[in-house]
Amino acid sequence: MLKIAVYSEEKVMSPLLQEYMGIWQRDAGCVCAVRYYDNVHAIMVDMDLEGIYDVVVVYRSWDVADVLKKDRRVGSLVMIAAGINRRLYDIQPCYILYEPVNVANFKKVMTMAVEGSRDERRFTFVSGRVRYSVDTRSIMYFESELRRINLVTTEQKYVFYGSIGEMEKRMKVGYGGFIRPHESYLVNPDHVSRCTAHEMILTNGKSIHISATRRADVKRYYNELINC
């Protein structure tokens, strides 16, 4: 079941948003768990307890949209705005809906947002009973440490239980393009700045050793991608 959050500090808008949400669910044949908020702290607490929302709809509050977009527990963000705002360029990607809002436009944007939350470029996992969803393009590498996986993105690090072999299978099947230079690492080549016969240097300066048993495979695969 999809989880959707709707945020509005304007109480007069809440009944209209609830009505439109009900019409969209009915017409789309979609049964969702929808919660309504007027306090961003309440959303964050619920996400701490229950994990990500597949879609979050924010009415007019760019500050709240910014906070939620930076949190990796939001799938798709829908922003309802009074007009074009320069902050739109800082809060990307998101789905924008300009006022005045009508039910046809609301339904169209919600359908797009739900499809976007299922985008194959997102990697979903559970850490500490919280479900996260990150854009695979932001993933720099996976590192195996005992029974845990360290997932390092361009913005932060996550830790969850799993094996590097399992991660390799998931990334090959769903996303492709990831390289395993070592038994303990799975690397996104988009974040490799330099590659030698013995190591990969990532864009953040980290060096990852290429094991002898994987050197030939890495060289062949990496040559095809970035002519290393």
Short mmCIF file of C-alpha atoms in Angstrom, two decimals:
data_model
loop_
_atom_site.label_atom_id
_atom_site.label_comp_id
_atom_site.label_asym_id
_atom_site.label_seq_id
_atom_site.Cartn_x
_atom_site.Cartn_y
_atom_site.Cartn_z
CA MET A 1 0.00 0.00 0.00
CA LEU A 2 1.29 3.45 -0.93
CA LYS A 3 2.03 5.87 1.90
CA ILE A 4 1.24 9.53 1.21
CA ALA A 5 1.65 12.61 3.39
CA VAL A 6 -0.08 15.94 2.74
CA TYR A 7 1.28 19.09 4.39
CA SER A 8 -0.62 22.37 4.62
CA GLU A 9 -0.46 25.14 7.20
CA GLU A 10 -3.54 26.70 5.60
CA LYS A 11 -6.50 25.03 7.28
CA VAL A 12 -8.86 26.31 4.59
CA MET A 13 -7.00 24.18 2.01
CA SER A 14 -7.07 20.91 3.95
CA PRO A 15 -10.69 19.94 3.07
CA LEU A 16 -10.06 20.64 -0.63
CA LEU A 17 -6.86 18.59 -0.66
CA GLN A 18 -8.63 15.73 1.10
CA GLU A 19 -11.44 15.88 -1.47
CA TYR A 20 -9.03 15.86 -4.41
CA MET A 21 -6.99 13.06 -2.86
CA GLY A 22 -10.13 10.96 -2.47
CA ILE A 23 -11.17 11.58 -6.08
CA TRP A 24 -7.71 10.67 -7.36
CA GLN A 25 -7.63 7.41 -5.35
CA ARG A 26 -11.09 6.47 -6.59
CA ASP A 27 -10.40 7.22 -10.25
CA ALA A 28 -6.92 5.66 -10.19
CA GLY A 29 -8.16 2.58 -8.34
CA CYS A 30 -5.42 3.19 -5.81
CA VAL A 31 -5.83 2.45 -2.10
CA CYS A 32 -3.37 4.54 -0.10
CA ALA A 33 -2.54 5.29 3.52
CA VAL A 34 -2.83 9.10 3.58
CA ARG A 35 -1.93 11.33 6.52
CA TYR A 36 -2.44 15.08 6.81
CA TYR A 37 -0.09 17.41 8.65
CA ASP A 38 0.30 21.06 9.56
CA ASN A 39 3.57 20.60 11.46
CA VAL A 40 6.79 19.42 9.84
CA HIS A 41 8.08 17.99 13.13
CA ALA A 42 5.16 15.56 13.18
CA ILE A 43 6.07 14.28 9.71
CA MET A 44 9.69 13.76 10.72
CA VAL A 45 8.67 11.87 13.86
CA ASP A 46 6.38 9.59 11.87
CA MET A 47 9.15 8.90 9.35
CA ASP A 48 11.53 8.08 12.19
CA LEU A 49 9.03 5.52 13.44
CA GLU A 50 7.62 4.13 10.19
CA GLY A 51 10.01 4.95 7.34
CA ILE A 52 9.57 6.71 4.03
CA TYR A 53 6.52 8.22 2.41
CA ASP A 54 6.14 7.29 -1.24
CA VAL A 55 4.72 10.74 -2.02
CA VAL A 56 4.62 13.95 0.02
CA VAL A 57 2.39 16.84 -1.08
CA VAL A 58 3.38 20.27 0.28
CA TYR A 59 1.11 23.29 0.00
CA ARG A 60 3.03 26.57 -0.49
CA SER A 61 5.72 26.07 2.20
CA TRP A 62 9.09 26.10 0.40
CA ASP A 63 10.96 25.79 3.70
CA VAL A 64 9.14 22.55 4.54
CA ALA A 65 9.66 21.26 1.00
CA ASP A 66 13.39 21.95 1.34
CA VAL A 67 13.63 20.06 4.64
CA LEU A 68 11.72 17.07 3.28
CA LYS A 69 13.63 16.93 0.00
CA LYS A 70 16.94 16.75 1.84
CA ASP A 71 15.59 13.84 3.87
CA ARG A 72 16.21 10.56 2.02
CA ARG A 73 12.98 9.06 3.34
CA VAL A 74 10.78 10.85 0.82
CA GLY A 75 10.09 9.17 -2.52
CA SER A 76 8.43 11.86 -4.68
CA LEU A 77 7.74 15.44 -3.63
CA VAL A 78 4.76 17.40 -4.99
CA MET A 79 4.88 21.15 -4.47
CA ILE A 80 1.70 23.22 -4.78
CA ALA A 81 2.82 26.80 -5.36
CA ALA A 82 1.19 30.17 -5.92
CA GLY A 83 3.62 30.88 -8.76
CA ILE A 84 7.18 30.46 -9.99
CA ASN A 85 9.70 30.76 -7.17
CA ARG A 86 13.50 30.76 -7.42
CA ARG A 87 13.61 28.10 -4.69
CA LEU A 88 12.13 25.64 -7.15
CA TYR A 89 15.61 25.22 -8.61
CA ASP A 90 17.03 24.30 -5.20
CA ILE A 91 14.36 21.69 -4.48
CA GLN A 92 14.77 19.31 -7.37
CA PRO A 93 13.59 16.93 -8.53
CA CYS A 94 10.00 17.61 -7.57
CA TYR A 95 6.58 17.75 -9.21
CA ILE A 96 5.18 21.26 -9.35
CA LEU A 97 1.49 22.18 -9.37
CA TYR A 98 0.63 25.87 -9.73
CA GLU A 99 -2.47 27.47 -8.29
CA PRO A 100 -5.34 27.67 -8.88
CA VAL A 101 -5.48 23.92 -8.38
CA ASN A 102 -8.21 21.91 -10.07
CA VAL A 103 -8.99 18.24 -9.71
CA ALA A 104 -7.82 17.31 -13.23
CA ASN A 105 -4.35 18.80 -12.70
CA PHE A 106 -4.12 17.34 -9.21
CA LYS A 107 -4.89 13.85 -10.52
CA LYS A 108 -2.35 14.18 -13.32
CA VAL A 109 0.48 15.31 -11.04
CA MET A 110 -0.30 12.68 -8.39
CA THR A 111 -0.16 9.92 -10.99
CA MET A 112 3.21 11.20 -12.22
CA ALA A 113 4.54 11.42 -8.65
CA VAL A 114 3.49 7.87 -7.81
CA GLU A 115 5.15 6.57 -10.97
CA GLY A 116 8.26 8.56 -10.09
CA SER A 117 8.40 7.03 -6.61
CA ARG A 118 8.64 3.63 -8.31
CA ASP A 119 11.46 4.77 -10.59
CA GLU A 120 14.01 2.01 -11.07
CA ARG A 121 16.77 4.53 -10.35
CA ARG A 122 15.88 4.51 -6.66
CA PHE A 123 17.43 2.04 -4.24
CA THR A 124 15.29 1.17 -1.21
CA PHE A 125 16.56 -0.42 2.00
CA VAL A 126 15.81 -0.67 5.71
CA SER A 127 18.11 0.64 8.43
CA GLY A 128 17.13 0.67 12.09
CA ARG A 129 13.51 -0.21 11.25
CA VAL A 130 13.30 2.84 8.99
CA ARG A 131 12.86 2.47 5.22
CA TYR A 132 15.00 4.74 3.04
CA SER A 133 14.96 5.42 -0.68
CA VAL A 134 17.96 7.00 -2.42
CA ASP A 135 18.65 7.95 -6.01
CA THR A 136 21.10 5.37 -7.38
CA ARG A 137 22.92 8.16 -9.21
CA SER A 138 23.98 9.59 -5.82
CA ILE A 139 25.41 6.24 -4.61
CA MET A 140 29.21 6.25 -4.65
CA TYR A 141 29.85 2.76 -3.32
CA PHE A 142 28.76 -0.12 -1.10
CA GLU A 143 31.24 -1.48 1.43
CA SER A 144 30.89 -4.80 3.26
CA GLU A 145 31.88 -4.82 6.92
CA LEU A 146 31.14 -8.08 8.70
CA ARG A 147 27.36 -8.57 8.27
CA ARG A 148 26.72 -4.90 7.61
CA ILE A 149 26.72 -2.81 4.45
CA ASN A 150 28.01 0.75 4.46
CA LEU A 151 26.19 2.66 1.73
CA VAL A 152 28.00 5.91 0.91
CA THR A 153 26.29 8.55 -1.21
CA THR A 154 27.42 11.99 -2.27
CA GLU A 155 25.65 13.41 0.78
CA GLN A 156 25.81 10.89 3.62
CA LYS A 157 26.47 7.36 4.83
CA TYR A 158 23.92 4.67 5.75
CA VAL A 159 24.44 1.34 7.50
CA PHE A 160 22.19 -1.69 7.17
CA TYR A 161 22.38 -5.48 7.32
CA GLY A 162 23.18 -7.38 4.14
CA SER A 163 25.94 -8.87 2.02
CA ILE A 164 27.95 -7.38 -0.82
CA GLY A 165 26.96 -10.31 -3.02
CA GLU A 166 23.30 -9.50 -2.48
CA MET A 167 23.95 -5.84 -3.33
CA GLU A 168 25.77 -6.85 -6.51
CA LYS A 169 22.81 -8.94 -7.66
CA ARG A 170 20.32 -6.18 -6.90
CA MET A 171 22.30 -3.50 -8.68
CA LYS A 172 22.92 -5.64 -11.77
CA VAL A 173 19.29 -6.68 -12.10
CA GLY A 174 17.67 -3.34 -11.35
CA TYR A 175 20.22 -0.69 -12.23
CA GLY A 176 23.37 -2.00 -13.94
CA GLY A 177 26.67 -0.20 -14.30
CA PHE A 178 28.14 -0.97 -10.86
CA ILE A 179 31.61 -2.53 -10.64
CA ARG A 180 33.01 -4.89 -7.99
CA PRO A 181 36.78 -4.23 -7.80
CA HIS A 182 37.23 -6.03 -4.50
CA GLU A 183 35.44 -8.62 -2.37
CA SER A 184 34.32 -5.87 0.00
CA TYR A 185 33.32 -3.12 -2.46
CA LEU A 186 30.73 -2.39 -5.14
CA VAL A 187 31.40 0.91 -6.91
CA ASN A 188 29.41 3.31 -9.09
CA PRO A 189 31.74 4.15 -12.02
CA ASP A 190 30.07 7.54 -12.41
CA HIS A 191 31.89 8.57 -9.23
CA VAL A 192 35.32 7.30 -10.25
CA SER A 193 37.69 10.11 -11.21
CA ARG A 194 40.72 7.95 -12.03
CA CYS A 195 41.45 4.26 -12.48
CA THR A 196 44.80 2.45 -12.58
CA ALA A 197 45.65 -1.22 -12.72
CA HIS A 198 45.64 -1.37 -8.93
CA GLU A 199 43.18 1.18 -7.59
CA MET A 200 40.17 3.35 -8.22
CA ILE A 201 40.18 6.95 -7.03
CA LEU A 202 36.69 8.25 -6.34
CA THR A 203 35.52 11.82 -6.74
CA ASN A 204 35.62 12.28 -2.95
CA GLY A 205 39.30 11.24 -2.88
CA LYS A 206 38.76 7.73 -1.52
CA SER A 207 41.05 5.05 -2.89
CA ILE A 208 39.70 1.53 -3.43
CA HIS A 209 42.11 -1.31 -4.12
CA ILE A 210 41.47 -3.52 -7.16
CA SER A 211 42.18 -7.12 -6.18
CA ALA A 212 44.28 -9.30 -8.49
CA THR A 213 41.44 -11.76 -9.04
CA ARG A 214 39.12 -9.00 -10.27
CA ARG A 215 41.61 -6.86 -12.19
CA ALA A 216 40.91 -8.28 -15.66
CA ASP A 217 37.11 -8.09 -15.26
CA VAL A 218 37.28 -4.54 -13.91
CA LYS A 219 39.55 -3.37 -16.70
CA ARG A 220 37.37 -4.90 -19.42
CA TYR A 221 34.14 -3.60 -17.90
CA TYR A 222 35.52 -0.18 -17.03
CA ASN A 223 37.01 0.32 -20.49
CA GLU A 224 33.54 -0.02 -21.97
CA LEU A 225 32.11 2.63 -19.64
CA ILE A 226 34.63 5.45 -19.31
CA ASN A 227 37.58 4.35 -21.42
CA CYS A 228 39.77 3.82 -18.38
#
